[in-house]
């Protein structure tokens, strides 16, 4: 459990990022590659990511360089997700390259004590090594994250719109109350469900405020910097507050208000489209035939709740901002 302590000054300085943060999405996507948890929600991305990594000849780089520095564990180095470049890939990578060697060494040492660091990680104290590493990050981002920029931006805009309703009705505290079960506002503390392997801790904002960063690739537990002296940032999952187990998915996990409005099958189809789904995946999620899933997808598209695009031979259904907002609002009603 992470407990974030707010003062009145902190509430006044709390904000929501206007765009996805590329360096955090890099980290979160690598965590997705290391876990089967929530894999149903990223099924289409897994397929295309693996294909792109293979075609771009990045599989070895991913396996031997990137994943060891971004373990899905209690800790990975803070310098890999710079606090001064939220929302800007170029600035984020420049900040990584500009990290002082002493800080790199300190954080690699923490990684080594926590889960083990690769033997070569200490070489990142050299500027040329960090520049080479930056090139790998750019290549990885271009291959597996850039194709989802438009979809991710639409979902963040829908999230911001939903939270703004809470802001208008109850101020910043009203907004914080609408963040979901992983983030529980108990004035003056925001209680954050943290990875089980991480120790409980308190973060006192001290008038600095908090930047909330919705993330497409984060699943489950939100993430904050390990170093409390860094500008406070909290990265949390978009629309993934409650999902099925790794083995199940579909109509059983959609919210009752959504079922009442759309019907069980169409509600399951909308939920399946929350992170992108083919017609076959919608059929599997809703427990119907492919032809029936296609008809339900058409109805949702006609209602402007989803949009359909073609990825090669595959037809992919994703949420529009209106669909994301509806799904987010339904989740909020069930809390």
PDB file of C-alpha atoms in Angstrom, residues 104-253:
ATOM      1  CA  UNK A 104      22.758   5.849 -12.735  1.00  0.00           C
ATOM      2  CA  UNK A 105      25.215   3.951 -10.548  1.00  0.00           C
ATOM      3  CA  UNK A 106      23.109   4.435  -7.408  1.00  0.00           C
ATOM      4  CA  UNK A 107      19.891   3.266  -9.021  1.00  0.00           C
ATOM      5  CA  UNK A 108      21.504   0.300 -10.755  1.00  0.00           C
ATOM      6  CA  UNK A 109      22.846  -0.692  -7.318  1.00  0.00           C
ATOM      7  CA  UNK A 110      19.304  -0.532  -5.888  1.00  0.00           C
ATOM      8  CA  UNK A 111      18.077  -2.683  -8.779  1.00  0.00           C
ATOM      9  CA  UNK A 112      20.837  -5.177  -8.094  1.00  0.00           C
ATOM     10  CA  UNK A 113      19.966  -5.373  -4.380  1.00  0.00           C
ATOM     11  CA  UNK A 114      16.248  -5.661  -5.103  1.00  0.00           C
ATOM     12  CA  UNK A 115      15.918  -8.143  -7.960  1.00  0.00           C
ATOM     13  CA  UNK A 116      19.371  -8.341  -9.534  1.00  0.00           C
ATOM     14  CA  UNK A 117      20.869  -6.144 -12.256  1.00  0.00           C
ATOM     15  CA  UNK A 118      22.588  -7.337 -15.427  1.00  0.00           C
ATOM     16  CA  UNK A 119      26.370  -7.249 -15.158  1.00  0.00           C
ATOM     17  CA  UNK A 120      26.689  -4.740 -17.988  1.00  0.00           C
ATOM     18  CA  UNK A 121      24.249  -2.209 -16.452  1.00  0.00           C
ATOM     19  CA  UNK A 122      27.065  -0.248 -14.844  1.00  0.00           C
ATOM     20  CA  UNK A 123      28.244   0.712 -18.332  1.00  0.00           C
ATOM     21  CA  UNK A 124      25.306   3.107 -18.524  1.00  0.00           C
ATOM     22  CA  UNK A 125      27.388   5.548 -16.490  1.00  0.00           C
ATOM     23  CA  UNK A 126      29.137   6.259 -19.821  1.00  0.00           C
ATOM     24  CA  UNK A 127      27.486   8.849 -22.068  1.00  0.00           C
ATOM     25  CA  UNK A 128      28.079   6.805 -25.232  1.00  0.00           C
ATOM     26  CA  UNK A 129      26.395   3.785 -23.653  1.00  0.00           C
ATOM     27  CA  UNK A 130      23.350   5.864 -22.657  1.00  0.00           C
ATOM     28  CA  UNK A 131      23.109   7.251 -26.191  1.00  0.00           C
ATOM     29  CA  UNK A 132      23.186   3.738 -27.608  1.00  0.00           C
ATOM     30  CA  UNK A 133      20.537   2.684 -25.073  1.00  0.00           C
ATOM     31  CA  UNK A 134      18.406   5.692 -26.108  1.00  0.00           C
ATOM     32  CA  UNK A 135      18.502   4.475 -29.710  1.00  0.00           C
ATOM     33  CA  UNK A 136      17.173   1.105 -28.583  1.00  0.00           C
ATOM     34  CA  UNK A 137      14.321   2.766 -26.699  1.00  0.00           C
ATOM     35  CA  UNK A 138      13.362   4.814 -29.759  1.00  0.00           C
ATOM     36  CA  UNK A 139      13.366   1.725 -31.958  1.00  0.00           C
ATOM     37  CA  UNK A 140      11.253  -0.205 -29.462  1.00  0.00           C
ATOM     38  CA  UNK A 141       8.765   2.658 -29.123  1.00  0.00           C
ATOM     39  CA  UNK A 142       8.413   3.072 -32.879  1.00  0.00           C
ATOM     40  CA  UNK A 143       7.846  -0.653 -33.336  1.00  0.00           C
ATOM     41  CA  UNK A 144       5.279  -1.495 -30.667  1.00  0.00           C
ATOM     42  CA  UNK A 145       3.856   1.673 -29.077  1.00  0.00           C
ATOM     43  CA  UNK A 146       3.683   4.327 -31.803  1.00  0.00           C
ATOM     44  CA  UNK A 147       1.035   2.357 -33.778  1.00  0.00           C
ATOM     45  CA  UNK A 148      -1.304   2.757 -30.773  1.00  0.00           C
ATOM     46  CA  UNK A 149      -0.748   6.470 -30.152  1.00  0.00           C
ATOM     47  CA  UNK A 150      -4.092   7.579 -31.616  1.00  0.00           C
ATOM     48  CA  UNK A 151      -6.078   4.957 -29.741  1.00  0.00           C
ATOM     49  CA  UNK A 152      -4.302   5.705 -26.475  1.00  0.00           C
ATOM     50  CA  UNK A 153      -4.785   9.457 -26.851  1.00  0.00           C
ATOM     51  CA  UNK A 154      -8.519   8.988 -27.445  1.00  0.00           C
ATOM     52  CA  UNK A 155      -8.845   6.916 -24.300  1.00  0.00           C
ATOM     53  CA  UNK A 156      -6.920   9.450 -22.219  1.00  0.00           C
ATOM     54  CA  UNK A 157      -9.154  12.232 -23.488  1.00  0.00           C
ATOM     55  CA  UNK A 158     -12.186  10.183 -22.474  1.00  0.00           C
ATOM     56  CA  UNK A 159     -10.641   9.582 -19.047  1.00  0.00           C
ATOM     57  CA  UNK A 160      -9.962  13.284 -18.583  1.00  0.00           C
ATOM     58  CA  UNK A 161     -13.522  14.101 -19.598  1.00  0.00           C
ATOM     59  CA  UNK A 162     -14.914  11.647 -17.044  1.00  0.00           C
ATOM     60  CA  UNK A 163     -12.678  12.980 -14.262  1.00  0.00           C
ATOM     61  CA  UNK A 164     -13.559  16.556 -15.136  1.00  0.00           C
ATOM     62  CA  UNK A 165     -17.159  15.783 -14.219  1.00  0.00           C
ATOM     63  CA  UNK A 166     -15.947  14.848 -10.751  1.00  0.00           C
ATOM     64  CA  UNK A 167     -13.856  18.018 -10.662  1.00  0.00           C
ATOM     65  CA  UNK A 168     -16.852  20.190 -11.555  1.00  0.00           C
ATOM     66  CA  UNK A 169     -19.090  18.497  -9.010  1.00  0.00           C
ATOM     67  CA  UNK A 170     -16.672  18.141  -6.105  1.00  0.00           C
ATOM     68  CA  UNK A 171     -13.419  19.922  -6.857  1.00  0.00           C
ATOM     69  CA  UNK A 172     -10.108  18.084  -6.860  1.00  0.00           C
ATOM     70  CA  UNK A 173     -11.337  15.816  -4.064  1.00  0.00           C
ATOM     71  CA  UNK A 174     -14.303  14.840  -6.220  1.00  0.00           C
ATOM     72  CA  UNK A 175     -11.914  14.035  -9.039  1.00  0.00           C
ATOM     73  CA  UNK A 176      -9.692  11.932  -6.775  1.00  0.00           C
ATOM     74  CA  UNK A 177     -12.756  10.020  -5.585  1.00  0.00           C
ATOM     75  CA  UNK A 178     -13.431   8.880  -9.144  1.00  0.00           C
ATOM     76  CA  UNK A 179     -10.093   7.229  -9.851  1.00  0.00           C
ATOM     77  CA  UNK A 180     -11.237   3.688  -9.130  1.00  0.00           C
ATOM     78  CA  UNK A 181     -10.811   0.917  -6.577  1.00  0.00           C
ATOM     79  CA  UNK A 182      -7.026   0.777  -6.972  1.00  0.00           C
ATOM     80  CA  UNK A 183      -6.922   4.440  -5.905  1.00  0.00           C
ATOM     81  CA  UNK A 184      -9.109   5.243  -2.892  1.00  0.00           C
ATOM     82  CA  UNK A 185      -9.473   8.801  -1.664  1.00  0.00           C
ATOM     83  CA  UNK A 186      -9.736   8.964   2.127  1.00  0.00           C
ATOM     84  CA  UNK A 187      -9.140  12.676   2.919  1.00  0.00           C
ATOM     85  CA  UNK A 188      -6.409  13.794   3.196  1.00  0.00           C
ATOM     86  CA  UNK A 189      -4.810  10.554   1.968  1.00  0.00           C
ATOM     87  CA  UNK A 190      -4.949   8.809  -1.412  1.00  0.00           C
ATOM     88  CA  UNK A 191      -4.529   5.081  -0.729  1.00  0.00           C
ATOM     89  CA  UNK A 192      -2.907   3.291  -3.633  1.00  0.00           C
ATOM     90  CA  UNK A 193      -2.881  -0.480  -4.094  1.00  0.00           C
ATOM     91  CA  UNK A 194       0.724  -1.339  -4.781  1.00  0.00           C
ATOM     92  CA  UNK A 195       2.424  -4.527  -6.010  1.00  0.00           C
ATOM     93  CA  UNK A 196       2.338  -7.211  -3.345  1.00  0.00           C
ATOM     94  CA  UNK A 197       6.111  -7.501  -3.364  1.00  0.00           C
ATOM     95  CA  UNK A 198       6.531  -3.802  -2.529  1.00  0.00           C
ATOM     96  CA  UNK A 199       6.695  -2.646   1.091  1.00  0.00           C
ATOM     97  CA  UNK A 200       4.042  -0.283   2.457  1.00  0.00           C
ATOM     98  CA  UNK A 201       5.172   3.334   2.426  1.00  0.00           C
ATOM     99  CA  UNK A 202       4.002   6.920   2.836  1.00  0.00           C
ATOM    100  CA  UNK A 203       4.591   9.761   0.412  1.00  0.00           C
ATOM    101  CA  UNK A 204       4.194  13.294   1.751  1.00  0.00           C
ATOM    102  CA  UNK A 205       3.705  15.692  -1.155  1.00  0.00           C
ATOM    103  CA  UNK A 206       4.806  18.722   0.855  1.00  0.00           C
ATOM    104  CA  UNK A 207       3.057  21.287  -1.332  1.00  0.00           C
ATOM    105  CA  UNK A 208       4.409  19.879  -4.612  1.00  0.00           C
ATOM    106  CA  UNK A 209       1.075  18.500  -5.805  1.00  0.00           C
ATOM    107  CA  UNK A 210       0.660  15.283  -7.806  1.00  0.00           C
ATOM    108  CA  UNK A 211       0.651  14.570 -11.534  1.00  0.00           C
ATOM    109  CA  UNK A 212      -1.764  11.760 -12.418  1.00  0.00           C
ATOM    110  CA  UNK A 213      -0.737   9.932 -15.590  1.00  0.00           C
ATOM    111  CA  UNK A 214      -3.316   7.554 -17.120  1.00  0.00           C
ATOM    112  CA  UNK A 215      -1.588   4.674 -18.899  1.00  0.00           C
ATOM    113  CA  UNK A 216      -2.789   2.359 -21.644  1.00  0.00           C
ATOM    114  CA  UNK A 217      -0.259  -0.377 -20.874  1.00  0.00           C
ATOM    115  CA  UNK A 218      -0.369  -0.275 -17.086  1.00  0.00           C
ATOM    116  CA  UNK A 219      -2.456  -3.123 -15.708  1.00  0.00           C
ATOM    117  CA  UNK A 220      -3.570  -3.428 -12.112  1.00  0.00           C
ATOM    118  CA  UNK A 221      -1.380  -1.713  -9.553  1.00  0.00           C
ATOM    119  CA  UNK A 222      -0.453   1.956 -10.143  1.00  0.00           C
ATOM    120  CA  UNK A 223       3.214   2.976 -10.126  1.00  0.00           C
ATOM    121  CA  UNK A 224       5.075   5.881  -8.521  1.00  0.00           C
ATOM    122  CA  UNK A 225       8.726   6.827  -8.211  1.00  0.00           C
ATOM    123  CA  UNK A 226      10.723   4.965  -5.610  1.00  0.00           C
ATOM    124  CA  UNK A 227      12.606   8.153  -4.671  1.00  0.00           C
ATOM    125  CA  UNK A 228      10.267  10.420  -2.637  1.00  0.00           C
ATOM    126  CA  UNK A 229      12.412  13.448  -3.485  1.00  0.00           C
ATOM    127  CA  UNK A 230      11.472  13.291  -7.175  1.00  0.00           C
ATOM    128  CA  UNK A 231       8.487  15.319  -8.441  1.00  0.00           C
ATOM    129  CA  UNK A 232       5.416  13.256  -7.453  1.00  0.00           C
ATOM    130  CA  UNK A 233       3.948  11.294 -10.364  1.00  0.00           C
ATOM    131  CA  UNK A 234       1.391   8.482 -10.193  1.00  0.00           C
ATOM    132  CA  UNK A 235       0.825   6.295 -13.240  1.00  0.00           C
ATOM    133  CA  UNK A 236      -2.412   4.316 -13.232  1.00  0.00           C
ATOM    134  CA  UNK A 237      -4.378   2.019 -15.517  1.00  0.00           C
ATOM    135  CA  UNK A 238      -6.956   3.188 -18.065  1.00  0.00           C
ATOM    136  CA  UNK A 239     -10.266   1.342 -17.769  1.00  0.00           C
ATOM    137  CA  UNK A 240      -8.623  -1.729 -16.279  1.00  0.00           C
ATOM    138  CA  UNK A 241      -9.728  -1.261 -12.676  1.00  0.00           C
ATOM    139  CA  UNK A 242     -11.581  -4.552 -12.712  1.00  0.00           C
ATOM    140  CA  UNK A 243     -10.948  -7.251 -15.243  1.00  0.00           C
ATOM    141  CA  UNK A 244     -11.502 -10.968 -15.507  1.00  0.00           C
ATOM    142  CA  UNK A 245      -9.058 -13.539 -14.250  1.00  0.00           C
ATOM    143  CA  UNK A 246      -6.360 -14.628 -16.644  1.00  0.00           C
ATOM    144  CA  UNK A 247      -8.493 -17.570 -17.664  1.00  0.00           C
ATOM    145  CA  UNK A 248     -11.856 -15.875 -18.113  1.00  0.00           C
ATOM    146  CA  UNK A 249     -13.355 -12.823 -19.725  1.00  0.00           C
ATOM    147  CA  UNK A 250     -16.552 -11.629 -21.249  1.00  0.00           C
ATOM    148  CA  UNK A 251     -20.074 -10.897 -20.175  1.00  0.00           C
ATOM    149  CA  UNK A 252     -19.477 -11.982 -16.586  1.00  0.00           C
ATOM    150  CA  UNK A 253     -17.248  -8.967 -15.921  1.00  0.00           C
TER     151      UNK A 253
END
